mmCIF file of C-alpha atoms in Angstrom:
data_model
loop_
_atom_site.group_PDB
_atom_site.id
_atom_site.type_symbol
_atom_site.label_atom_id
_atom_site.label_comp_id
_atom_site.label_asym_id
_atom_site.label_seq_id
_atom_site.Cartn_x
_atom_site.Cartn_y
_atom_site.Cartn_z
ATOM 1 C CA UNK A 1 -96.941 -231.550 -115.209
ATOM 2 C CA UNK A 2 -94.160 -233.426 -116.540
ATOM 3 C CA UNK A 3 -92.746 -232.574 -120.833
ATOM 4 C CA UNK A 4 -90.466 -233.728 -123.541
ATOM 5 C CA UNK A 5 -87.063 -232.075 -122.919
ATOM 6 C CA UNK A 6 -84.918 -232.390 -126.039
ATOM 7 C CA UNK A 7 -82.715 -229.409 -124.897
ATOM 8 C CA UNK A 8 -80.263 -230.486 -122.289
ATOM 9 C CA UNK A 9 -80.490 -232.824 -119.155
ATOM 10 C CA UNK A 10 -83.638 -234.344 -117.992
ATOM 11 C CA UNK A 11 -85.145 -234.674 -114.155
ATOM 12 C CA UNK A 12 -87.602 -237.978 -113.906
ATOM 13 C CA UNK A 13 -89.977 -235.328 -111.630
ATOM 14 C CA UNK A 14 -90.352 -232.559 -114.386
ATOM 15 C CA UNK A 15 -88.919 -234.838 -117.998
ATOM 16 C CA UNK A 16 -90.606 -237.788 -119.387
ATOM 17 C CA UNK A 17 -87.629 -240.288 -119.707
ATOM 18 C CA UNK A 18 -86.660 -243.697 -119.964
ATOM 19 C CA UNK A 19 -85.851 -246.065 -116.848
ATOM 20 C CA UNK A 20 -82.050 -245.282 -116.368
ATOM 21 C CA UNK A 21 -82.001 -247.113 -113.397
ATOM 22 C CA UNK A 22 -80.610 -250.052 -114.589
ATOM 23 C CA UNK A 23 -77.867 -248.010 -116.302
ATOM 24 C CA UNK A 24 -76.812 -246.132 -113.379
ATOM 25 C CA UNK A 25 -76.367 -249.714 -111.136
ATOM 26 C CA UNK A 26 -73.868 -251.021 -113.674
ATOM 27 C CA UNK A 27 -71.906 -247.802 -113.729
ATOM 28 C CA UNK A 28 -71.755 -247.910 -109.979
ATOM 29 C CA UNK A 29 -70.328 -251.024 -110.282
ATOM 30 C CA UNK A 30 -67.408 -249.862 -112.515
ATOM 31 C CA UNK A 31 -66.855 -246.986 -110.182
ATOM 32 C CA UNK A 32 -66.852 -249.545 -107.100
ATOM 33 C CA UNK A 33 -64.212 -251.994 -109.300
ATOM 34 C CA UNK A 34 -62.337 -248.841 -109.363
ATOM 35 C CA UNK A 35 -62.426 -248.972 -113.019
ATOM 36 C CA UNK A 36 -62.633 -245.679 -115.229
ATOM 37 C CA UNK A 37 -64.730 -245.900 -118.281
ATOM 38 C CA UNK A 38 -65.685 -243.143 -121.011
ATOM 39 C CA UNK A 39 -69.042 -242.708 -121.959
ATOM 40 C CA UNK A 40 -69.243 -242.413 -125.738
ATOM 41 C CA UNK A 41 -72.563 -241.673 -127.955
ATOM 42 C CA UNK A 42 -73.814 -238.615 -130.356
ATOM 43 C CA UNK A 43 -75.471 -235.346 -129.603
ATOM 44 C CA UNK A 44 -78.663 -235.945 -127.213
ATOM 45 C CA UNK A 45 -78.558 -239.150 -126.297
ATOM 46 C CA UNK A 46 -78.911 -238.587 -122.573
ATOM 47 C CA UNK A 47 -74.948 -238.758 -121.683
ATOM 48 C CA UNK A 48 -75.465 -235.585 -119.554
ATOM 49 C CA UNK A 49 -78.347 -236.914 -117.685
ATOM 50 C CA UNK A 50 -76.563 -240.020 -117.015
ATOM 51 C CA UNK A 51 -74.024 -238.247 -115.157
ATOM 52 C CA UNK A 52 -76.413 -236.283 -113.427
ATOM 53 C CA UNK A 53 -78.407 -239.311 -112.250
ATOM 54 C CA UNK A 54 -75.281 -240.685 -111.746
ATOM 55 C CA UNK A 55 -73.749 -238.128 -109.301
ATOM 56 C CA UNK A 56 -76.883 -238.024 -107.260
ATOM 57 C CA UNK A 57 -76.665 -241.676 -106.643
ATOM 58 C CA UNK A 58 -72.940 -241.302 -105.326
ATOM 59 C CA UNK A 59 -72.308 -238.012 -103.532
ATOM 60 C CA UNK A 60 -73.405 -239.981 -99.863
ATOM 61 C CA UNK A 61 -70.883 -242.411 -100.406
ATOM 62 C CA UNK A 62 -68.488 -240.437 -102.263
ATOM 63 C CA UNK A 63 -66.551 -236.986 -102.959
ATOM 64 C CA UNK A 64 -68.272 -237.041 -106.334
ATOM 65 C CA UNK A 65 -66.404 -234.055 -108.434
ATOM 66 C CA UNK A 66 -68.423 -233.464 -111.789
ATOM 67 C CA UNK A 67 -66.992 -230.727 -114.066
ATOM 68 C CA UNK A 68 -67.714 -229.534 -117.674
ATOM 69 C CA UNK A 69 -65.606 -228.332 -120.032
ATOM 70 C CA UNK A 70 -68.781 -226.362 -121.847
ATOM 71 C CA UNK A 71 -68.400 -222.695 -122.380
ATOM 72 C CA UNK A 72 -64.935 -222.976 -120.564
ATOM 73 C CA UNK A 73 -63.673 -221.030 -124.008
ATOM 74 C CA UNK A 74 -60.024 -220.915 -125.488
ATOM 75 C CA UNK A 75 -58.123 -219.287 -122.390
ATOM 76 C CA UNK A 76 -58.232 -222.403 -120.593
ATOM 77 C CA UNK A 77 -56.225 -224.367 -123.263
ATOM 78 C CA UNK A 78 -53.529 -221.562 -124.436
ATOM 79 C CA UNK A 79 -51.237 -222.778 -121.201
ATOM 80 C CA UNK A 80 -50.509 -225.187 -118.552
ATOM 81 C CA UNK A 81 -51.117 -222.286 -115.946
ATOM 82 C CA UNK A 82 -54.549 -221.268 -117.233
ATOM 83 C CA UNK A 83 -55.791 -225.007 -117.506
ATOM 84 C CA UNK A 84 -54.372 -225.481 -114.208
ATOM 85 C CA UNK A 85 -56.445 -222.057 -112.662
ATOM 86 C CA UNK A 86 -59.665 -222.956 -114.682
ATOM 87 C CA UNK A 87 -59.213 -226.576 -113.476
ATOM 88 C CA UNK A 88 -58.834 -225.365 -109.917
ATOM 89 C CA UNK A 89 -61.935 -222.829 -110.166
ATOM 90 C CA UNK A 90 -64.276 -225.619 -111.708
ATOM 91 C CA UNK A 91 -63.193 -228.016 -108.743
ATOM 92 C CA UNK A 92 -63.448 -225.107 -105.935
ATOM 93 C CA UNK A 93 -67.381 -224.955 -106.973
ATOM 94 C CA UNK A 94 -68.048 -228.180 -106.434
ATOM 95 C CA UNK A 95 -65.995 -228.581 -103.624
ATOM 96 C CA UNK A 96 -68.152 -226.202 -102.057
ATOM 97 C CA UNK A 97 -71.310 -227.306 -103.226
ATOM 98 C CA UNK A 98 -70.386 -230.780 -101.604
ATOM 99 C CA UNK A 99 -69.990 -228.985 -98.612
ATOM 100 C CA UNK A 100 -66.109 -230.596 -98.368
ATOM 101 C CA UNK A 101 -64.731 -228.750 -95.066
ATOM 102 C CA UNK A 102 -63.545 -224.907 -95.320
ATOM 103 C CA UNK A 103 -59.962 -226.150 -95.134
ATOM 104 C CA UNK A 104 -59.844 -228.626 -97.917
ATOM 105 C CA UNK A 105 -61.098 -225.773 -100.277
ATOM 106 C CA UNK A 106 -58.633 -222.934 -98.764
ATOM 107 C CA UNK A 107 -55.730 -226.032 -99.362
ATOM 108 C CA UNK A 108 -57.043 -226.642 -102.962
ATOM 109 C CA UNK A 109 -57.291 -222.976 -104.040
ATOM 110 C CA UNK A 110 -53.589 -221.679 -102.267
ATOM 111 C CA UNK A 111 -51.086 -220.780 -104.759
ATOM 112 C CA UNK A 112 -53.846 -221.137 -107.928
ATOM 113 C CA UNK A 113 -52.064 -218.096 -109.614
ATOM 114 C CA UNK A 114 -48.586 -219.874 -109.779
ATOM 115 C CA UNK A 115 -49.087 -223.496 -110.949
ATOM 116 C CA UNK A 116 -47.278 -223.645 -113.980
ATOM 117 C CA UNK A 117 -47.134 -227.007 -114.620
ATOM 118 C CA UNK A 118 -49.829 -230.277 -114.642
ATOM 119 C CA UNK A 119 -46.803 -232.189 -112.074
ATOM 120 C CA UNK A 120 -47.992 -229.305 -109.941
ATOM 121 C CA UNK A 121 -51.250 -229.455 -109.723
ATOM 122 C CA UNK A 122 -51.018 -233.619 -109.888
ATOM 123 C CA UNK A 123 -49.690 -232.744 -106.655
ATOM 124 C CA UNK A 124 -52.787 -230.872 -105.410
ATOM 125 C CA UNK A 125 -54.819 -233.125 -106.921
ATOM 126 C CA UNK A 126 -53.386 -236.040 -104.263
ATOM 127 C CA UNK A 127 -53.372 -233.697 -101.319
ATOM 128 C CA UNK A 128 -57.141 -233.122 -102.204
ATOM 129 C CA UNK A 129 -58.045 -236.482 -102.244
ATOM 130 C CA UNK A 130 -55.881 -237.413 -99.260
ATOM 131 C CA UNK A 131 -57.514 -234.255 -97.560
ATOM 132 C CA UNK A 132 -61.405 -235.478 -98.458
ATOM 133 C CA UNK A 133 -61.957 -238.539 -95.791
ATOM 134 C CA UNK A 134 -63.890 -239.948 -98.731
ATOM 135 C CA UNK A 135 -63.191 -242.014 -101.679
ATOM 136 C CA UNK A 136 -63.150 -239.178 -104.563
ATOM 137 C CA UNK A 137 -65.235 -240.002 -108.194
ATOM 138 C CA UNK A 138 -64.052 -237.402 -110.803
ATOM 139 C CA UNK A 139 -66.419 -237.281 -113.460
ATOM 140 C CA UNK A 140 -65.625 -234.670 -116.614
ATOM 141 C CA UNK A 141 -68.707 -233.797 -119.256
ATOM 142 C CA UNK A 142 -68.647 -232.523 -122.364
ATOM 143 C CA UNK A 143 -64.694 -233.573 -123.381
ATOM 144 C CA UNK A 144 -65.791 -233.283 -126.825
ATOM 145 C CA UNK A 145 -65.416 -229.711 -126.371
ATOM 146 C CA UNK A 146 -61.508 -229.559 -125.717
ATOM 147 C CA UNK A 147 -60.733 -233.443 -126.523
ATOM 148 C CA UNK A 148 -58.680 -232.099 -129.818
ATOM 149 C CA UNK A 149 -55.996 -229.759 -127.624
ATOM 150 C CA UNK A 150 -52.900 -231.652 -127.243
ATOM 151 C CA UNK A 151 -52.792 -229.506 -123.323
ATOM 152 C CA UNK A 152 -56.279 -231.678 -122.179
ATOM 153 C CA UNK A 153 -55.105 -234.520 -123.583
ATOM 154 C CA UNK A 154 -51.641 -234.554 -121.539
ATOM 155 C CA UNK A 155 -53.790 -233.557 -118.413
ATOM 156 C CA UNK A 156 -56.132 -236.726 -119.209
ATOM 157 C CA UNK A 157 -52.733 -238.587 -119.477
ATOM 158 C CA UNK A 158 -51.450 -236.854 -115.939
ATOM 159 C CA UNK A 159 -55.407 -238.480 -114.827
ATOM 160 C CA UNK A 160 -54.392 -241.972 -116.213
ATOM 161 C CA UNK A 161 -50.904 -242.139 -114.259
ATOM 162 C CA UNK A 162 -52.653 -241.023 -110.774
ATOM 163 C CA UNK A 163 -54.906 -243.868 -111.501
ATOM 164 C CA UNK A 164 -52.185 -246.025 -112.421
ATOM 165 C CA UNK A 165 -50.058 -245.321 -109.849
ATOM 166 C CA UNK A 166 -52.698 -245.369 -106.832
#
């Protein structure tokens, strides 16, 4: 029996929700422009289940990496190193829940505990890619939650050059 979910993200077989369908195509086609895009609107407007319908649409095609930055607390901002190990740990679990081969993920984790700077893990970030045998979609949620710490906003600029540069 399907509800109302007000609470968090919503799944067409168990929420009542609107046709995203629609939505989800034109996105796709940013994504296959190669174009990055932000996803702007207030508290519970669905942005979360967007992504989630989103990432279900793309993980046959793509390496679709989806991270949140919700409940990833204070630690992960007060240095380079610890944004770099927390950014490492979020992308391990869903390396490994897109079933990415044993050896990507062993390559992507070495050396975690001694990044110290975001050149470094820039670095891994193209070896990971390169690695993957599949165009890669990173998609971040809930930036709202860090997008006032000068630290995330130089990584989001380190994000901007790779995509520059590519």
């Amino acid at each position: 029996m399907k509800r109302f979910n007000i609470t968090g993200v919503c799944v067409p077989r168990l929420h009542y929700m609107v046709d995203i369908s629609n939505k989800i195509e034109e996105i796709k086609k940013l994504i296959e422009h190669e174009e990055y895009f932000t996803i702007n609107r207030a508290r519970q407007y669905g942005k979360t289940t967007v992504i989630n319908q989103l990432y279900h649409s793309l993980k046959d095609k793509y390496l679709v990496i989806k991270i949140s930055y919700e409940g990833l607390g204070e630690k992960a901002f007060s240095s380079e190193n610890e944004l770099c190990e927390s950014l490492i740990s979020l992308v391990s679990t869903r390396l490994i829940q897109n079933n990415v081969p044993k050896s990507v993920i062993e390559e992507w984790e070495s050396n975690k505990d001694n990044l110290e700077k975001l050149e470094e893990l820039s670095r891994k970030i193209t070896a990971l890619i390169d690695g993957a045998g599949k165009e890669t979609v990173l998609i971040i949620d809930e930036v709202d939650k860090s997008g006032d710490n000068q630290l995330f906003l130089n990584f989001i600029g380190m994000l901007r050059t790779k995509y520059l540069d590519r």
